């Protein structure tokens, strides 16, 4: 859901992810991991050339085999100051905090947004994502997406036989995407492609027990964006 008023834009996103595994080389066998995340993003104008972009994302990440506790949750937050150099280009710098992969850490963030004034655009939030879009008509955009993803999933002690099991799953995805404007405030989003740099690591608290580099596989996602 997108709420816009004056110089302020709020974007609310709820996402669910189910990861099914079919890798018999992993021991103990991982069958599926589940994730539910809520993201609140704020875009606030600070004048003619400057704005701030901030977000917070609490996440439940688990195999959901054991009773849910505070260890099933993790948190991300980011803040980026953006300067508008022209109607076609903006550039921003900031920082992000995440404990997605165990101990909390702060990483620098670079963001840019560019367009050619007609039908071609590109945007990135590095090191997380890169998007390139071509507008074929007023209602349809076609693009290419590259993004890094992953999380720290809590496991069941009865399955993994350690006191504090965690499964750290990381991947890099690349593939085509489409955005179709169905109505004035409703957009259908679809993407598909290849999961590469595919890796899962088993941890007991913050001590690595085992790790596996997985074979690339296909993926697909579909979603709706609603604006108010």
Coordinates of C-alpha atoms in Angstrom, one line a residue:
X1 CA 0.0 0.0 0.0
X2 CA 1.3 3.5 -0.9
X3 CA 0.1 6.6 0.9
X4 CA 1.2 10.0 -0.5
X5 CA 0.5 13.5 0.9
X6 CA 2.4 16.6 0.1
X7 CA 6.1 16.0 0.4
X8 CA 5.7 12.7 2.3
X9 CA 5.3 9.2 0.8
X10 CA 4.7 6.1 2.9
X11 CA 5.0 2.6 1.4
X12 CA 3.7 -0.4 3.4
X13 CA 4.7 -3.9 2.2
X14 CA 3.8 -7.3 3.5
X15 CA 5.6 -10.3 1.9
X16 CA 5.6 -14.0 2.3
X17 CA 8.3 -16.4 1.0
X18 CA 8.2 -20.2 1.0
X19 CA 11.5 -21.8 0.0
X20 CA 11.2 -25.5 -1.0
X21 CA 14.4 -27.6 -1.1
X22 CA 15.1 -30.6 -3.2
X23 CA 18.8 -31.1 -2.5
X24 CA 19.6 -34.6 -1.1
X25 CA 23.2 -33.7 -0.6
X26 CA 22.2 -31.5 2.4
X27 CA 22.5 -33.4 5.8
X28 CA 20.3 -33.0 7.8
X29 CA 17.7 -32.7 5.0
X30 CA 16.1 -29.2 4.8
X31 CA 12.6 -29.4 3.3
X32 CA 11.3 -25.9 3.5
X33 CA 11.9 -22.5 5.1
X34 CA 9.3 -19.8 5.6
X35 CA 9.5 -16.0 5.9
X36 CA 7.0 -13.3 6.7
X37 CA 8.2 -9.6 6.5
X38 CA 6.6 -6.2 7.0
X39 CA 8.4 -3.2 5.5
X40 CA 7.6 0.5 6.3
X41 CA 9.3 2.9 3.9
X42 CA 9.3 6.7 4.2
X43 CA 10.3 9.1 1.5
X44 CA 10.4 12.7 2.8
X45 CA 11.4 15.8 0.8
X46 CA 13.9 18.1 2.6
X47 CA 13.8 20.9 0.0
X48 CA 14.2 21.4 -3.7
X49 CA 17.3 19.1 -4.1
X50 CA 17.4 16.9 -1.0
X51 CA 15.3 14.1 0.4
X52 CA 15.6 11.3 2.8
X53 CA 14.6 7.7 2.3
X54 CA 14.2 5.4 5.3
X55 CA 12.9 1.9 6.0
X56 CA 12.4 -0.6 8.7
X57 CA 11.7 -4.3 8.2
X58 CA 10.9 -6.8 11.0
X59 CA 11.0 -10.4 9.8
X60 CA 9.9 -13.8 11.0
X61 CA 12.2 -16.4 9.4
X62 CA 12.0 -20.0 10.5
X63 CA 11.4 -23.6 9.5
X64 CA 8.3 -23.4 11.8
X65 CA 9.0 -26.8 13.3
X66 CA 9.5 -25.6 16.8
X67 CA 7.5 -23.1 19.0
X68 CA 8.1 -19.5 17.8
X69 CA 10.3 -17.4 20.0
X70 CA 12.2 -14.1 19.7
X71 CA 15.1 -16.0 18.0
X72 CA 12.8 -16.5 15.0
X73 CA 12.8 -12.7 14.3
X74 CA 15.3 -10.4 12.8
X75 CA 15.4 -6.8 11.8
X76 CA 16.7 -4.5 9.0
X77 CA 16.8 -0.7 8.9
X78 CA 18.3 1.8 6.5
X79 CA 18.5 5.6 5.9
X80 CA 19.7 7.2 2.7
X81 CA 20.1 11.0 1.9
X82 CA 19.4 11.6 -1.7
X83 CA 20.3 14.6 -3.9
X84 CA 18.4 15.4 -7.1
X85 CA 21.0 16.6 -9.6
X86 CA 18.4 17.0 -12.5
X87 CA 15.0 15.6 -13.5
X88 CA 16.9 12.7 -14.9
X89 CA 19.4 11.8 -12.2
X90 CA 19.6 11.5 -8.4
X91 CA 22.3 10.0 -6.2
X92 CA 22.3 9.0 -2.5
X93 CA 24.5 7.7 0.3
X94 CA 23.5 6.2 3.6
X95 CA 23.8 3.1 5.8
X96 CA 21.9 0.0 6.7
X97 CA 21.7 -2.1 9.8
X98 CA 20.8 -5.8 9.6
X99 CA 21.1 -8.9 11.8
X100 CA 19.8 -11.2 8.9
X101 CA 23.0 -13.2 9.1
X102 CA 23.6 -13.5 12.8
X103 CA 25.3 -10.7 14.6
X104 CA 24.1 -7.2 13.7
X105 CA 26.2 -5.2 11.3
X106 CA 26.1 -1.8 9.6
X107 CA 26.9 -1.6 5.9
X108 CA 27.3 1.5 3.6
X109 CA 24.6 2.0 0.9
X110 CA 24.8 3.7 -2.5
X111 CA 21.6 4.5 -4.4
X112 CA 20.9 6.1 -7.7
X113 CA 17.9 6.7 -10.0
X114 CA 18.4 7.6 -13.7
X115 CA 16.1 8.0 -16.7
X116 CA 16.6 9.2 -20.3
X117 CA 13.5 11.4 -20.2
X118 CA 11.5 9.1 -22.4
X119 CA 11.1 5.4 -21.9
X120 CA 14.4 4.0 -20.4
X121 CA 15.3 4.1 -16.7
X122 CA 17.6 2.4 -14.2
X123 CA 17.8 2.4 -10.4
X124 CA 19.9 0.7 -7.8
X125 CA 20.3 0.3 -4.1
X126 CA 23.8 -1.2 -3.8
X127 CA 24.8 -3.7 -2.7
X128 CA 21.2 -5.1 -2.7
X129 CA 19.6 -4.6 -6.1
X130 CA 19.8 -3.2 -9.6
X131 CA 16.8 -2.6 -11.9
X132 CA 16.7 -1.5 -15.6
X133 CA 13.2 -0.7 -17.2
X134 CA 11.9 0.0 -20.7
X135 CA 8.4 1.5 -21.0
X136 CA 6.7 -0.1 -24.0
X137 CA 3.4 1.7 -23.4
X138 CA 1.7 3.8 -20.8
X139 CA 0.6 0.6 -19.0
X140 CA 3.4 -1.8 -19.5
X141 CA 7.1 -1.8 -18.4
X142 CA 9.6 -4.5 -19.2
X143 CA 12.8 -4.9 -17.3
X144 CA 15.8 -6.8 -16.0
X145 CA 16.3 -7.3 -12.2
X146 CA 19.5 -8.3 -10.3
X147 CA 19.2 -8.7 -6.6
X148 CA 20.8 -10.3 -3.6
X149 CA 18.6 -12.0 -1.0
X150 CA 18.7 -14.3 1.9
X151 CA 18.0 -14.6 5.6
X152 CA 18.9 -16.2 8.9
X153 CA 16.3 -18.9 9.6
X154 CA 15.9 -20.5 13.0
X155 CA 15.8 -24.3 13.0
X156 CA 14.4 -26.9 15.3
X157 CA 16.8 -28.4 17.9
X158 CA 15.2 -31.8 17.5
X159 CA 16.1 -31.9 13.8
X160 CA 19.6 -30.3 13.8
X161 CA 20.9 -31.7 17.1
X162 CA 22.6 -28.5 18.3
X163 CA 21.4 -26.1 21.1
X164 CA 20.8 -23.0 18.9
X165 CA 20.4 -24.0 15.2
X166 CA 20.3 -21.4 12.4
X167 CA 20.2 -21.8 8.7
X168 CA 21.8 -18.9 6.8
X169 CA 20.5 -18.9 3.2
X170 CA 21.9 -16.5 0.6
X171 CA 21.3 -16.2 -3.2
X172 CA 21.8 -13.9 -6.1
X173 CA 18.8 -13.7 -8.6
X174 CA 18.8 -12.4 -12.1
X175 CA 16.0 -12.3 -14.7
X176 CA 13.3 -10.5 -16.7
X177 CA 10.4 -8.7 -15.1
X178 CA 7.2 -6.9 -16.1
X179 CA 5.0 -4.2 -14.5
X180 CA 1.4 -3.9 -15.8
X181 CA -0.8 -1.0 -14.7
X182 CA -4.2 -2.6 -14.3
X183 CA -6.0 0.4 -12.9
X184 CA -5.0 3.9 -11.7
X185 CA -3.6 2.7 -8.4
X186 CA -3.1 -1.0 -9.0
X187 CA 0.0 -2.5 -10.6
X188 CA 0.7 -6.2 -11.3
X189 CA 4.3 -7.2 -10.8
X190 CA 5.9 -10.4 -12.2
X191 CA 9.5 -11.6 -12.5
X192 CA 11.3 -14.9 -13.2
X193 CA 14.8 -16.0 -13.8
X194 CA 17.8 -17.9 -12.3
X195 CA 19.0 -18.2 -8.7
X196 CA 22.7 -18.2 -8.8
X197 CA 25.5 -18.0 -6.1
X198 CA 23.2 -20.3 -4.1
X199 CA 24.4 -21.2 -0.6
X200 CA 23.1 -22.5 2.7
X201 CA 25.1 -22.6 6.0
X202 CA 24.3 -24.3 9.2
X203 CA 25.2 -22.5 12.4
X204 CA 25.0 -23.3 16.1
X205 CA 24.5 -19.7 17.5
X206 CA 27.4 -18.0 15.6
X207 CA 29.6 -21.1 15.1
X208 CA 29.5 -22.5 11.6
X209 CA 28.9 -26.3 11.5
X210 CA 28.5 -27.0 7.8
X211 CA 27.9 -25.2 4.5
X212 CA 26.8 -26.1 1.0
X213 CA 27.0 -24.3 -2.4
X214 CA 23.8 -25.3 -4.2
X215 CA 23.2 -25.6 -8.0
X216 CA 21.4 -22.8 -9.8
X217 CA 17.7 -23.1 -10.2
X218 CA 14.7 -21.2 -11.6
X219 CA 12.4 -18.9 -9.7
X220 CA 9.2 -16.9 -10.3
X221 CA 7.4 -14.2 -8.3
X222 CA 4.1 -12.4 -8.7
X223 CA 2.7 -9.5 -6.6
X224 CA 0.4 -6.4 -6.5
X225 CA 1.1 -2.8 -5.7
X226 CA -1.8 -0.7 -4.4
X227 CA -1.7 3.1 -4.1
X228 CA -3.9 5.4 -2.1

